CSV table of C-alpha atoms in Angstrom, one decimal:
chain,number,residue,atom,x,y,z
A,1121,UNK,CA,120.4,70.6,90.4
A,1122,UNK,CA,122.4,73.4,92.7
A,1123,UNK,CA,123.8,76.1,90.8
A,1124,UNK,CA,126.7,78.5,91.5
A,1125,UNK,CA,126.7,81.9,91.2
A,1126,UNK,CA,130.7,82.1,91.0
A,1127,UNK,CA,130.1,79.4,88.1
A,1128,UNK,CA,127.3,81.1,85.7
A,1129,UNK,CA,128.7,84.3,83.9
A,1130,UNK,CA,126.8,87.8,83.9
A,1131,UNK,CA,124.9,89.3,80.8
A,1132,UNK,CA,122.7,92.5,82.9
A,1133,UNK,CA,120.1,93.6,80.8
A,1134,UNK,CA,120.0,96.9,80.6
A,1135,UNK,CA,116.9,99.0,82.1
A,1136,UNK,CA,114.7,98.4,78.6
A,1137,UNK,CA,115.2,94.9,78.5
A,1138,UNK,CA,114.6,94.9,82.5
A,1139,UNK,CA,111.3,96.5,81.7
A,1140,UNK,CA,110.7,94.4,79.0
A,1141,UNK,CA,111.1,91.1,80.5
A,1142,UNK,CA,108.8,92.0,83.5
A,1143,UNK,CA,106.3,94.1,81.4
A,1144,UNK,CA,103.8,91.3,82.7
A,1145,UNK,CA,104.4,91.7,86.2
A,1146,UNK,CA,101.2,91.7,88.7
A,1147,UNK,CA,103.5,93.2,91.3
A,1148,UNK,CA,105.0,96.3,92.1
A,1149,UNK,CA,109.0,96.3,90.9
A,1150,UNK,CA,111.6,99.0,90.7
A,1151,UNK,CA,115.1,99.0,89.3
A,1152,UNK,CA,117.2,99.7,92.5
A,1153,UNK,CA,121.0,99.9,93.4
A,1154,UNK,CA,123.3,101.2,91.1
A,1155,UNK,CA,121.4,100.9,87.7
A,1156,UNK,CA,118.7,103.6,89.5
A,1157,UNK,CA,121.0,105.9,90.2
A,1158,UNK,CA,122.5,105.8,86.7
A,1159,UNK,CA,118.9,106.1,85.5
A,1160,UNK,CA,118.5,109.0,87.5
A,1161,UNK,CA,121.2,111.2,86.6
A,1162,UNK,CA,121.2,110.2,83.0
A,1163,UNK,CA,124.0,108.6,82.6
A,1164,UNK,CA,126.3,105.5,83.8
A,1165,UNK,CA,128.8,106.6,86.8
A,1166,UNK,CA,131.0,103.4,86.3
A,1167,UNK,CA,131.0,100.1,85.1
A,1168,UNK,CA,128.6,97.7,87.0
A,1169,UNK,CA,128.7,93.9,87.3
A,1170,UNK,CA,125.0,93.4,87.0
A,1171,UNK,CA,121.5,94.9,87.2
A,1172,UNK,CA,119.2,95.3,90.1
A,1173,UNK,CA,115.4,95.6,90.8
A,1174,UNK,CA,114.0,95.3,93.9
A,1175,UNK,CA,110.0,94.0,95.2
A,1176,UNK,CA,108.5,93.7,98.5
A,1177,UNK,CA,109.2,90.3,99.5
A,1178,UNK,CA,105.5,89.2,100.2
A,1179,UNK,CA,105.6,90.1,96.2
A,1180,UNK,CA,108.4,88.5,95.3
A,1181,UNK,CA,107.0,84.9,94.8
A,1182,UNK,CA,104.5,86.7,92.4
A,1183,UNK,CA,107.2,88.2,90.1
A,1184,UNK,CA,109.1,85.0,90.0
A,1185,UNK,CA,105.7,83.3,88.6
A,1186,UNK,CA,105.5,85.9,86.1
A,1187,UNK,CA,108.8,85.2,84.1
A,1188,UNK,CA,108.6,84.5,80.4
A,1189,UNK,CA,109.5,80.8,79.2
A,1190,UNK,CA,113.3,80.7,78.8
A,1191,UNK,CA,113.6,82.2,81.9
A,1192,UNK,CA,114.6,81.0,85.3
A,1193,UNK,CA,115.1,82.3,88.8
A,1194,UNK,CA,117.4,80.8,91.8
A,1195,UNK,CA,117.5,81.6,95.1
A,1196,UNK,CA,120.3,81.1,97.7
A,1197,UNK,CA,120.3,77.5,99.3
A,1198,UNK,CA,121.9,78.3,102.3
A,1199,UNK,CA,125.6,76.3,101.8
A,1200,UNK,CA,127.8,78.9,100.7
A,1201,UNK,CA,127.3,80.4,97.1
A,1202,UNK,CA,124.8,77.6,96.2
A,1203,UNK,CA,121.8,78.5,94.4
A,1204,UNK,CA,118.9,76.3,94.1
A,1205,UNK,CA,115.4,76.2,91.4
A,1206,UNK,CA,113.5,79.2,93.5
A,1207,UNK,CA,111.0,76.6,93.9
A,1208,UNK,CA,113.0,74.4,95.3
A,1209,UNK,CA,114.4,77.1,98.3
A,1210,UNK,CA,113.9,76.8,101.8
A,1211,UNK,CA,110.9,77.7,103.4
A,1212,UNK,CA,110.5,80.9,105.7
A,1213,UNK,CA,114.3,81.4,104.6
A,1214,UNK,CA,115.2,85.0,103.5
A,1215,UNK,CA,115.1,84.4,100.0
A,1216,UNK,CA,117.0,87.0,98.5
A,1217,UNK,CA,119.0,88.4,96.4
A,1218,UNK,CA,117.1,86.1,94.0
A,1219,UNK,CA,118.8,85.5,90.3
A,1220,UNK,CA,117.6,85.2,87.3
A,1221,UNK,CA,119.0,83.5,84.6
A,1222,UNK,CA,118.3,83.5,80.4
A,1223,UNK,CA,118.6,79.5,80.3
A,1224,UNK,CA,119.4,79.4,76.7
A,1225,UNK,CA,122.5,81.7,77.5
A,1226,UNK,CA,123.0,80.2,80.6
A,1227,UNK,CA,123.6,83.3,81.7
A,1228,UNK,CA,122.3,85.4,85.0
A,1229,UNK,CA,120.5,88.6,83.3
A,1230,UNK,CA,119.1,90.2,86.5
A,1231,UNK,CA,119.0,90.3,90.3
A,1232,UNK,CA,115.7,90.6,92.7
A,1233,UNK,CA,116.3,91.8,96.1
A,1234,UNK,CA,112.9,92.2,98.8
A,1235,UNK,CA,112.3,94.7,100.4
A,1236,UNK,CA,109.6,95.9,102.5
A,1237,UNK,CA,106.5,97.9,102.7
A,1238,UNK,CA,103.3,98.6,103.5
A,1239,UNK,CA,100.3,99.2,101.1
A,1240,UNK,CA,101.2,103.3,101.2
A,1241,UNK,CA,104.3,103.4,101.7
A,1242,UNK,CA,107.7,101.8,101.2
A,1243,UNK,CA,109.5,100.9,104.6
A,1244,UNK,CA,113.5,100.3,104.8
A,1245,UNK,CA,114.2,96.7,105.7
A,1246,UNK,CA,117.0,97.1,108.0
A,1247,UNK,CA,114.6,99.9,109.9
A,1248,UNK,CA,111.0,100.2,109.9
A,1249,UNK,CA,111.0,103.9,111.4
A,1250,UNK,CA,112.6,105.0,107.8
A,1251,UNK,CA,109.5,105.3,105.8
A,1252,UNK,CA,108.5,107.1,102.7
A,1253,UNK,CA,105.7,107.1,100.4
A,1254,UNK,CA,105.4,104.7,97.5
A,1255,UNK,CA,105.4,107.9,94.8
A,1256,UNK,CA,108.5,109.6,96.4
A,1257,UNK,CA,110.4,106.4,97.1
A,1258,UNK,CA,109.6,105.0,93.4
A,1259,UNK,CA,109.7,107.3,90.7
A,1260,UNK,CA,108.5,107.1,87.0
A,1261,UNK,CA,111.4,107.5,84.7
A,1262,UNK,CA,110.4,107.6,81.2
A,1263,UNK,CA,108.1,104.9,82.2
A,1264,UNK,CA,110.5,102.6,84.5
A,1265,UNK,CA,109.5,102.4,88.0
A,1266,UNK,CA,113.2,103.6,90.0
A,1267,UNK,CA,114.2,103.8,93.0
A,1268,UNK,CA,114.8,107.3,94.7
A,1269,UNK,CA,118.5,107.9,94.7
A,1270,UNK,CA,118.1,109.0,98.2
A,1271,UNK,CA,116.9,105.7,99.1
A,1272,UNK,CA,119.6,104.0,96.8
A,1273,UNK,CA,122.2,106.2,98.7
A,1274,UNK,CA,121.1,105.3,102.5
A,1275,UNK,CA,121.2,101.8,101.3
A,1276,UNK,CA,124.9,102.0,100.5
A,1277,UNK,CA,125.5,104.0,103.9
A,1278,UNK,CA,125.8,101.0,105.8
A,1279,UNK,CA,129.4,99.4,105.0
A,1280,UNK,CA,130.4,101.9,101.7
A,1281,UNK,CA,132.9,100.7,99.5
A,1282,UNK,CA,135.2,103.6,97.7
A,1283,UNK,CA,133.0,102.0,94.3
A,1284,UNK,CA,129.9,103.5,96.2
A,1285,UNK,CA,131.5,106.4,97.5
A,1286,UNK,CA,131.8,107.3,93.7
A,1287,UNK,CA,128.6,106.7,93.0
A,1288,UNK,CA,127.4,109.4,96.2
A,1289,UNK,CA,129.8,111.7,95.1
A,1290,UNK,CA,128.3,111.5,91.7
A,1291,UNK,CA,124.3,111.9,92.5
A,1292,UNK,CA,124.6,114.0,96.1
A,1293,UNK,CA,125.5,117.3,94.5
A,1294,UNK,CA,122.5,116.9,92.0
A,1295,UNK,CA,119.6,115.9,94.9
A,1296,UNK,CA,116.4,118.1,95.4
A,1297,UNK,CA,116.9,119.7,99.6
A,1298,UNK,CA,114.0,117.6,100.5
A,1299,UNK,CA,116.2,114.5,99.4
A,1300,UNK,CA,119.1,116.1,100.6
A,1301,UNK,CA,117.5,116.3,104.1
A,1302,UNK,CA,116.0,112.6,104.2
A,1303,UNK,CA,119.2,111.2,102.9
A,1304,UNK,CA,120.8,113.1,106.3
A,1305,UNK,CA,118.3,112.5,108.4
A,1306,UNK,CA,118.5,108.7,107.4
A,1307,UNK,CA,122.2,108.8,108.4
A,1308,UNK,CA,121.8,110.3,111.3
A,1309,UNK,CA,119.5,108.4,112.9
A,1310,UNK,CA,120.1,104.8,111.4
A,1311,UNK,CA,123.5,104.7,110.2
A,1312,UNK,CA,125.0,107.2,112.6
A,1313,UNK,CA,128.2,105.2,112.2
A,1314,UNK,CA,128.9,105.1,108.6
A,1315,UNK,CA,131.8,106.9,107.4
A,1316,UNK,CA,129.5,109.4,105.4
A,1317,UNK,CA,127.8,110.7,108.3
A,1318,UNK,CA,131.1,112.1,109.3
A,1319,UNK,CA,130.5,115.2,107.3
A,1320,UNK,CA,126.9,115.8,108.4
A,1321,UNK,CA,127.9,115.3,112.5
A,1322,UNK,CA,130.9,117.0,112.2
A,1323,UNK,CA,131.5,119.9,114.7
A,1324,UNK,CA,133.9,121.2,112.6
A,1325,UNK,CA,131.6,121.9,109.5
A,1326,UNK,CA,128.2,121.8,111.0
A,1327,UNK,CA,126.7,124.2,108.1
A,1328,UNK,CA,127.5,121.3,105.8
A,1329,UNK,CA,124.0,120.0,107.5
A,1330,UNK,CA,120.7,120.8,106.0
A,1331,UNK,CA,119.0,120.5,108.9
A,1332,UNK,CA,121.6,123.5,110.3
A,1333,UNK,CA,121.6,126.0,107.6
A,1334,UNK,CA,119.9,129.3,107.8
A,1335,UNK,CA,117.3,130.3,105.3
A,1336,UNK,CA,118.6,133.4,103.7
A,1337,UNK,CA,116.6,136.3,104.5
């Protein structure tokens, strides 16, 4: 039977019991969103409704095969909110973000969202010209595969909410310069128009740019 997301509380796992419950997993998956970015600074920025991970979608029927007994996954139907049995989604529909629930809570525990990418390197779904290798755009933390905050960050770029301004404001200050400079680069070339590429474009503080500060001599 349909389900509805509205209509089935939230219980996120937290990144252990992410890592635990896809330990099995044949396919490459990494916690993305917001939960990578607490990961990666060490600590939780705010309070978040759920739990991401993220798989290349030609993967993502894999990881779904791979869930424990107790364990179910629903994909969007198409008709507002309605969710359907992932098997019983529409075919060559964009299948995502995918939920998966702990039947005997009835409660959703995680969300799957595909993305894409090529055998050596991960490739951003709304541009294929943003590219970066699979070892800098996943990282091993503490052995949990996690999305690059860069990459989390250029994902929020498009539409930011203040929630997500937080969260930049939070993990910018603490990047590496070669993050720094993809994470700019990423703005200025695919999401010229966001409201954060203000500061990077700006002729008014154009040394706030990596790409336009001098190297001390």
């Amino acid at each position: 039977m349909p389900a509805s997301a509205a209509d089935t509380p939230w219980e996120p796992l937290d990144p252990q019991g992410v890592a635990g419950l896809l330990s099995t997993a044949s396919v490459r998956w990494w916690l993305s969103g917001g939960a990578a970015l607490d990961r990666w600074l060490g600590r939780p920025i705010r309070e978040r409704a759920n739990i991401d991970v993220s798989v290349v979608a030609g993967d993502l029927a894999a990881l779904v095969a791979g869930l424990p007994d107790g364990y179910s996954a629903w994909a969007p139907s198409g008709v507002d909110d309605e969710l359907v049995p992932f098997a019983d989604a529409p075919q060559n529909a964009d299948l995502q973000p995918v939920l998966i629930r702990d039947d005997e809570k009835n409660a959703w525990v995680l969300q799957v969202n595909a993305e894409d990418g090529a055998p050596r390197a991960w490739v951003y779904k709304r541009d294929p010209r943003l590219t970066l290798p699979w070892d800098r755009a996943v990282i091993d933390l503490d052995g949990i595969p996690t999305g690059a905050p860069e990459v989390q960050l250029v994902w929020k770029a498009l539409r930011p909410r203040e929630e997500d301004t937080v969260d930049k404001d939070a993990v910018l200050p603490g990047l590496s310069p070669d993050a720094v400079q993809f994470y700019e680069t990423a703005l200025l070339r695919i999401h010229p128009h966001s409201t954060w590429s203000i500061h990077i474009r700006s002729p008014f503080a154009p040394a706030k740019a990596s790409w336009n500060r001098k190297t001390p001599s």
